[in-house]
PDB file of C-alpha atoms in Angstrom:
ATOM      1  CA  UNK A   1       0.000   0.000   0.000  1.00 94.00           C
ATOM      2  CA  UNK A   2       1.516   3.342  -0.690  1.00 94.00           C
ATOM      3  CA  UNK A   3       0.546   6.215   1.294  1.00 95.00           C
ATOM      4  CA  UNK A   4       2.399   8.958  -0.666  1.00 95.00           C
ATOM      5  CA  UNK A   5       1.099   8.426  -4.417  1.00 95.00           C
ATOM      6  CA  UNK A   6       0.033  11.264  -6.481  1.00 93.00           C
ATOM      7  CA  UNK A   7      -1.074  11.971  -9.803  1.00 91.00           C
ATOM      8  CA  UNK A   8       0.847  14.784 -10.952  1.00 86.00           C
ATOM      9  CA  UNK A   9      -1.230  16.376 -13.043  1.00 89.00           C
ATOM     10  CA  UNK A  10      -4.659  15.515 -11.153  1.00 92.00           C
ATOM     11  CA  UNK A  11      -7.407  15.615 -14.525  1.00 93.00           C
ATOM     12  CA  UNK A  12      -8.432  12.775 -15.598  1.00 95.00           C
ATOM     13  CA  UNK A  13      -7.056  12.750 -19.549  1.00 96.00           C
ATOM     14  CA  UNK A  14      -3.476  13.556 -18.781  1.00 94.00           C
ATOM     15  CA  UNK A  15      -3.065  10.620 -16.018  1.00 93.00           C
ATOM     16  CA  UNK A  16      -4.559   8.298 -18.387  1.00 95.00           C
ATOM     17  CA  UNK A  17      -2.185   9.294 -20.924  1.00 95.00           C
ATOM     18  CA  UNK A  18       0.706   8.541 -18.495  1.00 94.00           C
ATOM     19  CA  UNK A  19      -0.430   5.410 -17.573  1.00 94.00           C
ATOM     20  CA  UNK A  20      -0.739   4.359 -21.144  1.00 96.00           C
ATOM     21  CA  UNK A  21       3.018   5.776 -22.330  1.00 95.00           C
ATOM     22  CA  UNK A  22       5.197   6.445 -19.351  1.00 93.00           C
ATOM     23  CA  UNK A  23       5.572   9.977 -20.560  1.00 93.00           C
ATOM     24  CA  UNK A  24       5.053  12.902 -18.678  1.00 90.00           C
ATOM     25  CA  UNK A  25       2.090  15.073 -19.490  1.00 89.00           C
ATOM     26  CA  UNK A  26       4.291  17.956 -20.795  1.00 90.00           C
ATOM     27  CA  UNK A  27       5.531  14.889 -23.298  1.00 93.00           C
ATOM     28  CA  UNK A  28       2.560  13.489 -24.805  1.00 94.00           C
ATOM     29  CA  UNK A  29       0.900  16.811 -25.209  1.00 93.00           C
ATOM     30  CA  UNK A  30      -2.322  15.612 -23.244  1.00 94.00           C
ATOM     31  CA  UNK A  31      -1.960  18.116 -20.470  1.00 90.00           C
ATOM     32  CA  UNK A  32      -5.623  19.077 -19.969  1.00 92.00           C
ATOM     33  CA  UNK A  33      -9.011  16.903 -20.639  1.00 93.00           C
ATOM     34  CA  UNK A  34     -10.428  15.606 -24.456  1.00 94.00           C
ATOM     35  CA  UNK A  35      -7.039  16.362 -26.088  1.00 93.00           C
ATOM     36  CA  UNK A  36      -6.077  12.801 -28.385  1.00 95.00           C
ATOM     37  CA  UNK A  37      -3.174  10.738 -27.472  1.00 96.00           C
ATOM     38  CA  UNK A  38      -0.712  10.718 -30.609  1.00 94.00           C
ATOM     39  CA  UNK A  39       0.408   7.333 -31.416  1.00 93.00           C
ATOM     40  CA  UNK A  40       4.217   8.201 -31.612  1.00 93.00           C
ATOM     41  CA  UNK A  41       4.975   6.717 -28.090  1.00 94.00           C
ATOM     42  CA  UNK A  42       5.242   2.250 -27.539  1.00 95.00           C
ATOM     43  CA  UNK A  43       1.886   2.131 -25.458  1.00 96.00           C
ATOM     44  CA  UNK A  44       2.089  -0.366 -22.532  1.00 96.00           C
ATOM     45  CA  UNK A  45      -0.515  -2.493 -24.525  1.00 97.00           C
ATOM     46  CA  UNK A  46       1.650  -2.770 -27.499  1.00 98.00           C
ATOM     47  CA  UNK A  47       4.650  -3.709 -25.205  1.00 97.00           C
ATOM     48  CA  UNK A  48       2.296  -6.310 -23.726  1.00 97.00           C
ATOM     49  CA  UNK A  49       1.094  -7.520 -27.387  1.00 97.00           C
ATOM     50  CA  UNK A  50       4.747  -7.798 -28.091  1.00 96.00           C
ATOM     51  CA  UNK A  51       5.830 -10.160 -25.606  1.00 96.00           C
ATOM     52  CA  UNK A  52       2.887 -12.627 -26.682  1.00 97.00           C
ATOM     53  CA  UNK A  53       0.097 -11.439 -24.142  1.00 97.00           C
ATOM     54  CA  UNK A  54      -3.555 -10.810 -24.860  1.00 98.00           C
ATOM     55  CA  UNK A  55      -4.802  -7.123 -24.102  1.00 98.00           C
ATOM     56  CA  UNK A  56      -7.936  -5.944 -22.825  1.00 98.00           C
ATOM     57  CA  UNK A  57      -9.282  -2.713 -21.936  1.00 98.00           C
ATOM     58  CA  UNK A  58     -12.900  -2.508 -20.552  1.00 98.00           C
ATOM     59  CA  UNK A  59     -14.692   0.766 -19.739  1.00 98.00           C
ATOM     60  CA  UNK A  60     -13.568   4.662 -19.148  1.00 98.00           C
ATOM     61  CA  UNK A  61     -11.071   5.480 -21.898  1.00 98.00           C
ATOM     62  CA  UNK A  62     -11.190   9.451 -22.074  1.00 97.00           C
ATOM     63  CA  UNK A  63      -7.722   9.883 -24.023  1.00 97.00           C
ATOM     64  CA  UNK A  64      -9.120  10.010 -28.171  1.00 97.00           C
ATOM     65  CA  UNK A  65     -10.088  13.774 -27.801  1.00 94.00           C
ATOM     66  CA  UNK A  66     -11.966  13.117 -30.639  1.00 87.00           C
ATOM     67  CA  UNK A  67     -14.585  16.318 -30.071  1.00 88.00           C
ATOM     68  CA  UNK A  68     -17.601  13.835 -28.950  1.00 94.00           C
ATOM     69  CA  UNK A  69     -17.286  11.768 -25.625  1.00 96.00           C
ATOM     70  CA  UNK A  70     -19.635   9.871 -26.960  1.00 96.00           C
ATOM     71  CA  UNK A  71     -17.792   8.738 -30.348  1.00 97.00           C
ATOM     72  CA  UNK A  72     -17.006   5.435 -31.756  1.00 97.00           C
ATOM     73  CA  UNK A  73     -13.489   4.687 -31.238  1.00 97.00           C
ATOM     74  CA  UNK A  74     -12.104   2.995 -33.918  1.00 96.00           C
ATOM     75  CA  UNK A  75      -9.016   0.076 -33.718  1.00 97.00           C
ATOM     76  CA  UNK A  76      -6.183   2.253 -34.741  1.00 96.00           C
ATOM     77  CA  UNK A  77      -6.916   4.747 -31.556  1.00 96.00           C
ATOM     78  CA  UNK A  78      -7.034   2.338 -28.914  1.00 98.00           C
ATOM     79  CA  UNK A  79      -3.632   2.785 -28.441  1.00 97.00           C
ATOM     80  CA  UNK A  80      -2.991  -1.562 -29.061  1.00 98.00           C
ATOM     81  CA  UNK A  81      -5.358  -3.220 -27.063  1.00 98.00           C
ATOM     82  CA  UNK A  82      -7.253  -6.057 -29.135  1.00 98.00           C
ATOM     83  CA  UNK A  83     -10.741  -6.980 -26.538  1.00 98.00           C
ATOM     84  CA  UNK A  84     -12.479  -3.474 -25.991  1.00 98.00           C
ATOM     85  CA  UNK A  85     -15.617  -2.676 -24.968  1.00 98.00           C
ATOM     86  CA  UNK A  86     -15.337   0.607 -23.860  1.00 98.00           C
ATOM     87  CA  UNK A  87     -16.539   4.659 -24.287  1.00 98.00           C
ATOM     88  CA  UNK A  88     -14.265   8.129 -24.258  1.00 98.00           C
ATOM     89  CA  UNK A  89     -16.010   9.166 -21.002  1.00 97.00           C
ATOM     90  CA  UNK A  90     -19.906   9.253 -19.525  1.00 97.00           C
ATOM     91  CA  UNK A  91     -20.608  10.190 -15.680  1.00 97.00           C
ATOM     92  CA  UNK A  92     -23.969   8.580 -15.993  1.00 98.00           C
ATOM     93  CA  UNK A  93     -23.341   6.128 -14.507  1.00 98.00           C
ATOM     94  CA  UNK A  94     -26.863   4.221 -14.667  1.00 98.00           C
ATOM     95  CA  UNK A  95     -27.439   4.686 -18.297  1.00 98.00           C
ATOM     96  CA  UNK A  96     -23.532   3.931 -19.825  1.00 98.00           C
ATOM     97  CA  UNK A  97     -22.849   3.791 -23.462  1.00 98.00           C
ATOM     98  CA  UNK A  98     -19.509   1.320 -24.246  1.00 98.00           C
ATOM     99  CA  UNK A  99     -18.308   0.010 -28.056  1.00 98.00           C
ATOM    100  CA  UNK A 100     -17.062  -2.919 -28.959  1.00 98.00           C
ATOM    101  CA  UNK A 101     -15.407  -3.536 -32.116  1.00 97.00           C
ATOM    102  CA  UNK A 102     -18.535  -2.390 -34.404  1.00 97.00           C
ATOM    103  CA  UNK A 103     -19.627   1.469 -34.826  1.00 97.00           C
ATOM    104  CA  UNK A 104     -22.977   0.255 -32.535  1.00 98.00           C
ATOM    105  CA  UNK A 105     -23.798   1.962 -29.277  1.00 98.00           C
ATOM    106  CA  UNK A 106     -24.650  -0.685 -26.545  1.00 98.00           C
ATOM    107  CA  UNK A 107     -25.297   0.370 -23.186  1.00 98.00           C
ATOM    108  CA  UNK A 108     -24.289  -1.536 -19.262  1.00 98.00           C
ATOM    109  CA  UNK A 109     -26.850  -2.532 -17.678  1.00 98.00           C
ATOM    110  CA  UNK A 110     -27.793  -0.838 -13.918  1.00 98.00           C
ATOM    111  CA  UNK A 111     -24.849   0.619 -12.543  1.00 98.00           C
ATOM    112  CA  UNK A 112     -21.684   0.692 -15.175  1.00 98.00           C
ATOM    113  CA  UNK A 113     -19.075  -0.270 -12.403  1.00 98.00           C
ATOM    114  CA  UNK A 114     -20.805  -3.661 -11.638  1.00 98.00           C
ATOM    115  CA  UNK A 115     -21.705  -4.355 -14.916  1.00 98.00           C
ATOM    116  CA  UNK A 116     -17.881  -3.782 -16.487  1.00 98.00           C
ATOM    117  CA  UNK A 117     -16.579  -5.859 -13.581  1.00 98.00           C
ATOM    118  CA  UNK A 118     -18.708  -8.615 -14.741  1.00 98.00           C
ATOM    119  CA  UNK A 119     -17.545  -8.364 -18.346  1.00 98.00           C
ATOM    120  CA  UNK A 120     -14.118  -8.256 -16.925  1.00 98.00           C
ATOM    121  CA  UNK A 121     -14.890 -11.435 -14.902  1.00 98.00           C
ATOM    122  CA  UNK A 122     -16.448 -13.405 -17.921  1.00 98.00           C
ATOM    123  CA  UNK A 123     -13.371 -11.924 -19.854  1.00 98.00           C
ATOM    124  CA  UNK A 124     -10.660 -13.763 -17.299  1.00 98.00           C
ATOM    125  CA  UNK A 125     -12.658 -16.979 -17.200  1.00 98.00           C
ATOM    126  CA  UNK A 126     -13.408 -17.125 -21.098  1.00 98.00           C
ATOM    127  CA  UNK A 127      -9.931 -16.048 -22.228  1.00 96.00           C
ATOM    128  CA  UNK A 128      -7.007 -18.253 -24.165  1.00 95.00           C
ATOM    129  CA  UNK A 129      -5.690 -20.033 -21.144  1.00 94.00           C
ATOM    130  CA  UNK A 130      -2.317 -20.255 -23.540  1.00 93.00           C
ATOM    131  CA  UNK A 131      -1.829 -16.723 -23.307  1.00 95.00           C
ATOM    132  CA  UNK A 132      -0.775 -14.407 -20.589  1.00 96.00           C
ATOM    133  CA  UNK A 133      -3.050 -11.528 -20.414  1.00 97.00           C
ATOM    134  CA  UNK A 134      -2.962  -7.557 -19.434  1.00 97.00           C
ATOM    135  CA  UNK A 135      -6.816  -6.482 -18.571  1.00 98.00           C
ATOM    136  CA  UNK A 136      -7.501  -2.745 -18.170  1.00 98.00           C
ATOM    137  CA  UNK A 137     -10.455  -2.062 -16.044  1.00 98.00           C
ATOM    138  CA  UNK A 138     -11.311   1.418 -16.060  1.00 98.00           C
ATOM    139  CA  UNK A 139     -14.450   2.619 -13.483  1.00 98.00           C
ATOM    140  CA  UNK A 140     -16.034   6.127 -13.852  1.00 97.00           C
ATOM    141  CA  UNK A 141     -17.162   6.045 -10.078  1.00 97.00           C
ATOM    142  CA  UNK A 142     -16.396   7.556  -7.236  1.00 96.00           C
ATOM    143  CA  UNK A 143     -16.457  11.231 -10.259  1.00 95.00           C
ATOM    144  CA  UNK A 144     -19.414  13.463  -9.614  1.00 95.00           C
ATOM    145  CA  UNK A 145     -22.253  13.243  -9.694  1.00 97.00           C
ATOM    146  CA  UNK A 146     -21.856  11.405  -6.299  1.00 96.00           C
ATOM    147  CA  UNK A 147     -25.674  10.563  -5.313  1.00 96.00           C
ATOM    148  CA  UNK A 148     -26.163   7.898  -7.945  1.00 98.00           C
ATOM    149  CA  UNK A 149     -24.423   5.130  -6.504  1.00 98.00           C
ATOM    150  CA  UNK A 150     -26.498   1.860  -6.034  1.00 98.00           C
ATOM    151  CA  UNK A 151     -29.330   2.432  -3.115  1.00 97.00           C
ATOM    152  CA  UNK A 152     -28.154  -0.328  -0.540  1.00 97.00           C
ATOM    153  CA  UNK A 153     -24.604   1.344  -0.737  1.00 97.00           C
ATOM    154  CA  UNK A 154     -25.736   5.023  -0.035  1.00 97.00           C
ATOM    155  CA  UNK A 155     -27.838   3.559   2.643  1.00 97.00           C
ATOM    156  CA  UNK A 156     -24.686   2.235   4.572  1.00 95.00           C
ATOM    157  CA  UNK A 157     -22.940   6.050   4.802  1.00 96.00           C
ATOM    158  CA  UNK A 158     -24.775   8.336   7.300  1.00 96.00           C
ATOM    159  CA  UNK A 159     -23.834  11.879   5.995  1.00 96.00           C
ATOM    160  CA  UNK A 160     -24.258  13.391   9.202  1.00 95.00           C
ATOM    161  CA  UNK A 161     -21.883  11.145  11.322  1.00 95.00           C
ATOM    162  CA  UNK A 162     -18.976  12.293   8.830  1.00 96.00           C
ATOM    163  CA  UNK A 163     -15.669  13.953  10.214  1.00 94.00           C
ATOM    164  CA  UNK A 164     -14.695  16.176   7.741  1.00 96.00           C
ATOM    165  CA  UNK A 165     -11.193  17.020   7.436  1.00 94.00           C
ATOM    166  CA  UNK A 166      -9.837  20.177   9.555  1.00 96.00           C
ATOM    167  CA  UNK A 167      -9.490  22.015   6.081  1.00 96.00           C
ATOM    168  CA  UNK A 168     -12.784  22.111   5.076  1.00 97.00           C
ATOM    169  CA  UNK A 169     -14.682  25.717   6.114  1.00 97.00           C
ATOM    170  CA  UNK A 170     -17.584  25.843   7.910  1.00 95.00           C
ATOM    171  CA  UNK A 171     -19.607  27.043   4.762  1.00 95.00           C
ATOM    172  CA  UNK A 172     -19.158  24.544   3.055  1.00 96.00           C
ATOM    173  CA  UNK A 173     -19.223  21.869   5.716  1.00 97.00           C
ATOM    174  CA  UNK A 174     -23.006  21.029   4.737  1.00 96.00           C
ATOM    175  CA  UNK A 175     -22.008  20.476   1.266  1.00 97.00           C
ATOM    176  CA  UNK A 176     -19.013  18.216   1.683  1.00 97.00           C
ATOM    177  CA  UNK A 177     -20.978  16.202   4.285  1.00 97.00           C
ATOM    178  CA  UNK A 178     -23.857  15.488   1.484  1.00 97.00           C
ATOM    179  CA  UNK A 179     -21.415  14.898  -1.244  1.00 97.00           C
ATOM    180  CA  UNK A 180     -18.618  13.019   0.797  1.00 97.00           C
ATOM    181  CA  UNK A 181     -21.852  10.417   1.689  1.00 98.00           C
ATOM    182  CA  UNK A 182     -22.224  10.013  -2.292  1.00 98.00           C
ATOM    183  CA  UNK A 183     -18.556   9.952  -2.716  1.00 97.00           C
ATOM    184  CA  UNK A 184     -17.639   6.600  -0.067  1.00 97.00           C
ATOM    185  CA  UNK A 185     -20.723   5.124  -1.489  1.00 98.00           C
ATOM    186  CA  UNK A 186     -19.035   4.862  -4.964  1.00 98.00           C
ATOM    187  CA  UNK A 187     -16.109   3.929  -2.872  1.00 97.00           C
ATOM    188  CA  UNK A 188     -18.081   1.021  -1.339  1.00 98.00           C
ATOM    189  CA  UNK A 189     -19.489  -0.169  -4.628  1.00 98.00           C
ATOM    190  CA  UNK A 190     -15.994   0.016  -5.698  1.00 98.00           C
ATOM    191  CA  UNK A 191     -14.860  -2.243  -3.069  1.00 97.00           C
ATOM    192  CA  UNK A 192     -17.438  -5.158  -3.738  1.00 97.00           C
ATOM    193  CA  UNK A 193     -16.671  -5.008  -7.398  1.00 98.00           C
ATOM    194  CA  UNK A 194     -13.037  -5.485  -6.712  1.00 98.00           C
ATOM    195  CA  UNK A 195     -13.580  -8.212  -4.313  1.00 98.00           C
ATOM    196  CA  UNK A 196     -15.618 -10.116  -6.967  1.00 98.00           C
ATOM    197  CA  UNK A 197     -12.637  -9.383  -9.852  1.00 98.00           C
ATOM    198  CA  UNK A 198      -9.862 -11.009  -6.559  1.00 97.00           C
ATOM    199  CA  UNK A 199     -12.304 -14.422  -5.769  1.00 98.00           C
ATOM    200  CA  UNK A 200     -12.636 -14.464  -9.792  1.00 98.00           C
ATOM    201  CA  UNK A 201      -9.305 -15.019 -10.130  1.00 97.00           C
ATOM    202  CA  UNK A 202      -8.696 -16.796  -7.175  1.00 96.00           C
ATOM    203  CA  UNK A 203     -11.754 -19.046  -8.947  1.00 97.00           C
ATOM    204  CA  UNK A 204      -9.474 -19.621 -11.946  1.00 97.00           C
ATOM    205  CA  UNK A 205      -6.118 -20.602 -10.259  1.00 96.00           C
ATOM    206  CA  UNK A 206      -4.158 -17.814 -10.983  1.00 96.00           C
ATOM    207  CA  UNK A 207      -4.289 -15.562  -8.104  1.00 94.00           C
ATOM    208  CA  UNK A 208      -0.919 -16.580  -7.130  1.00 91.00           C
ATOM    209  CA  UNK A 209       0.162 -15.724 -10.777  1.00 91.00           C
ATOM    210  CA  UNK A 210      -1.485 -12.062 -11.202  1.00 94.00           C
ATOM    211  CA  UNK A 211       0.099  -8.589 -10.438  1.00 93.00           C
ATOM    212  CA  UNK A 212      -3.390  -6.728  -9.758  1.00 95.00           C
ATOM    213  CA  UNK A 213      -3.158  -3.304  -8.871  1.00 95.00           C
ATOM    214  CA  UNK A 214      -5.929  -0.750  -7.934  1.00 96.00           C
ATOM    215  CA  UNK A 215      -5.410   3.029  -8.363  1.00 95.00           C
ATOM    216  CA  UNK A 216      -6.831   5.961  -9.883  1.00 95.00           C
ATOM    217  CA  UNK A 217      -6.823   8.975 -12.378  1.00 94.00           C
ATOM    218  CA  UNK A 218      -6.974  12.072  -9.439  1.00 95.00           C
ATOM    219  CA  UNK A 219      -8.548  12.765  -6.022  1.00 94.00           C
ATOM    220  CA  UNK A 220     -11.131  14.826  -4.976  1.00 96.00           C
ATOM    221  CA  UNK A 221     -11.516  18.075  -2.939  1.00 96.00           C
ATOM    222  CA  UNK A 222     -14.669  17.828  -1.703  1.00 95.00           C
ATOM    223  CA  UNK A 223     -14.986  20.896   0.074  1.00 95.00           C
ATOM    224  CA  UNK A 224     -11.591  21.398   1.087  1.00 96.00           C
ATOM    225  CA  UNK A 225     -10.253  24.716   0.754  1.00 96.00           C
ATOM    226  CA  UNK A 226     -13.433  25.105   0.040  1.00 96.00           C
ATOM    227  CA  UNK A 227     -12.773  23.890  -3.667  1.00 96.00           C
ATOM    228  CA  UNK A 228     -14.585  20.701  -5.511  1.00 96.00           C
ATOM    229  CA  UNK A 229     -13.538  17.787  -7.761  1.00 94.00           C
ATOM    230  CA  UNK A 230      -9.974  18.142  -9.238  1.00 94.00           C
ATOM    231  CA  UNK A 231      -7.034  19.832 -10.935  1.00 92.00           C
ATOM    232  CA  UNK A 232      -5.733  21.555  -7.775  1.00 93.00           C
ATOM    233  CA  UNK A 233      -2.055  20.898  -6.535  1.00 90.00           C
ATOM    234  CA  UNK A 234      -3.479  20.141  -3.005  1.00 95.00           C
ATOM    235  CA  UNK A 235      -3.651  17.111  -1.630  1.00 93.00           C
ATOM    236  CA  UNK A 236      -7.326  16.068  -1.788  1.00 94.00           C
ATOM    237  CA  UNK A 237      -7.079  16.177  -5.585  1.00 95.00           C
ATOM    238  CA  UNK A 238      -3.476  14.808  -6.085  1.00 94.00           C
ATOM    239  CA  UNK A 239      -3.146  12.034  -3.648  1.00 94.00           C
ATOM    240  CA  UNK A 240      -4.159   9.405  -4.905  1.00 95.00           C
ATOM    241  CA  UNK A 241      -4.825   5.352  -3.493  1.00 95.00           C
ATOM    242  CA  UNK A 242      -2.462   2.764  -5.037  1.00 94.00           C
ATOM    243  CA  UNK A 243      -2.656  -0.744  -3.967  1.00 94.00           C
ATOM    244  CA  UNK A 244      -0.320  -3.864  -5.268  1.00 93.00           C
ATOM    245  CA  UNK A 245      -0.794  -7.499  -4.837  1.00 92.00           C
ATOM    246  CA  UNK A 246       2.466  -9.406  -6.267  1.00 87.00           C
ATOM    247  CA  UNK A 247       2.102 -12.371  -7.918  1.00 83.00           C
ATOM    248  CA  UNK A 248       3.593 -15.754  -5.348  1.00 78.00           C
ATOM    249  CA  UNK A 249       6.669 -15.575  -7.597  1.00 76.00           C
ATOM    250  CA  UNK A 250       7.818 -12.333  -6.438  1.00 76.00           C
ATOM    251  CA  UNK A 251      10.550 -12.817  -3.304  1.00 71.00           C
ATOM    252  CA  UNK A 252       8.415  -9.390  -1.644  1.00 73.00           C
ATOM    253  CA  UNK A 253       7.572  -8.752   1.937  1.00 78.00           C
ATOM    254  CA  UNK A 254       4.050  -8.939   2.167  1.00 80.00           C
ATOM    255  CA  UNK A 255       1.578  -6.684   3.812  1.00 88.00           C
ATOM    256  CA  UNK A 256       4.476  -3.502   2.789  1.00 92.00           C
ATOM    257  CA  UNK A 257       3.408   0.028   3.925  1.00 95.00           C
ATOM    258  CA  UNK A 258       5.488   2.649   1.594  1.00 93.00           C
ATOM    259  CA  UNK A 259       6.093   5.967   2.609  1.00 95.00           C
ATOM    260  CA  UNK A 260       8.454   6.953  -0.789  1.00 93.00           C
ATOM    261  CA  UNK A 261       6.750   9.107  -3.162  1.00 92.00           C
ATOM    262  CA  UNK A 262       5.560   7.198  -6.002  1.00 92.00           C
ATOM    263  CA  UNK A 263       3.221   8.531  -9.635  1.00 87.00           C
ATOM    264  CA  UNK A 264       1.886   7.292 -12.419  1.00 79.00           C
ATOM    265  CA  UNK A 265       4.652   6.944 -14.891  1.00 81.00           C
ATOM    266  CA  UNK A 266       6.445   4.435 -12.182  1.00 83.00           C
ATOM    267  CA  UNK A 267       3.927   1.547 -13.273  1.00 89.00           C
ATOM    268  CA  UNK A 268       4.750   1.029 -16.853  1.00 92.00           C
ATOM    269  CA  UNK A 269       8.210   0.469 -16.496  1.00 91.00           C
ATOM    270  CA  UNK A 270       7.459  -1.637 -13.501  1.00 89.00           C
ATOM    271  CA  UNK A 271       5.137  -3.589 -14.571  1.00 86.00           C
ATOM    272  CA  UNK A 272       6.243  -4.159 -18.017  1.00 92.00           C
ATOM    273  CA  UNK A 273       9.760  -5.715 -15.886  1.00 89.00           C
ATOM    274  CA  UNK A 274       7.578  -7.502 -13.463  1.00 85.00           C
ATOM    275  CA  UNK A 275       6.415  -9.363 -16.441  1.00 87.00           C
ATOM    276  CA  UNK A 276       9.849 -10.170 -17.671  1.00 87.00           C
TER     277      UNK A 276
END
């Protein structure tokens, strides 16, 4: 678990774009939201097609800057990756458009988190069992608008029984109370989908084979400052949550706290040498 990693540029397009190249935002050009990724960097799918793996990517892609989130996305933009079923960016979360490989919109069913997780779950139990595989799974949720998480998960967070953080002002304490409540239901949502994507492959016998890690785009100020959502160098937009799980193989101490700064570009080189 590290405690200390950011996104350092906190907006959603330009972290995406570093997770897919390694390259700084100031390098790819994608330094502010719906700008396109060029194709002139080795993505971390195409590094993955090249050593023999299968890629997937399944869900929020938000880097084609194509001038309609809404868009078919066609093969030679998804930066390598060969299974898709996935959309440039919706936050409605109960009514989600995703493509697959044909210029027809489909839409998730209920609540787009759950929904992609299943697809991702069919995805690891139908794939080529010959082939290692890379699968991108890319929520919307815990974004605005926060009070459109599923019903028994914003039942579970009382809004009034929230500590807010000493930061936030007392104007806009009522605020950050009601959307902080929206914001750990997501969170909680979240959480069950990612313990059904662990026992699925726990289900297929390769748990002990998997690097899975769990992190995300930016934070969120929610009320702090008395600011909202992103693209502030403060903390509550920057910090961000990144979680490993090794593979058995890999001689690491397990249950590691980390302290050392870590961002974005750090995972594609990682990763891509964790894989050999």
């Amino acid at each position: 678990r590290f405690t200390r990693a950011v996104s350092s540029c906190p907006v959603c397009s330009p972290y995406r774009a570093s997770l897919l190249t390694g390259r700084r935002a100031l390098t790819h050009g994608v330094f502010i939201n719906d700008v396109p990724l060029g194709n002139d960097a080795v993505s971390i799918a195409q590094a993955f097609n090249g050593a023999g793996y299968a890629t997937a990517y399944i869900g929020k892609w938000h880097v084609d800057g194509s001038g309609s989130r809404s868009a078919f996305i066609p093969r030679e933009r998804r930066q390598g990756f060969q299974f898709w079923k996935a959309l440039e960016c919706t936050h409605d979360y109960n009514r989600s458009a995703y493509y697959g490989d044909e210029d027809v919109k489909l839409f998730w069913e209920g609540y787009d988190a759950i929904a992609q997780t299943r697809e991702a779950q069919r995805y690891i139990r139908e794939r080529d069992r010959a082939r290692p595989f890379a699968l991108f799974l890319s929520w919307g949720p815990p974004h605005d608008p926060y009070q459109t998480a599923p019903p028994e998960h914003r039942a579970r967070v009382d809004a009034e029984k929230l500590v807010l953080r000493p930061n936030v002002p007392p104007g806009a304490a009522a605020a950050a109370r009601r959307n902080l409540a929206g914001y750990y239901a997501h969170c909680a949502a979240l959480d069950s989908c990612l313990g059904d994507l662990l026992a699925t492959l726990q289900e297929c016998g390769i748990a002990n084979d998997t690097v899975v890690v769990f992190t995300s785009d930016h934070g969120d100020m929610l009320g702090d400052h008395h600011l909202w959502r992103k693209a502030y160098a403060y903390e509550g937009a920057a910090r961000i949550p990144m979680l490993v799980r090794w593979p058995a193989s890999v001689a690491a101490p397990r249950g590691q706290v980390l302290a050392q700064p870590v961002e974005l570009r750090d995972l594609l080189p990682t990763f891509l040498d964790a894989a050999g």
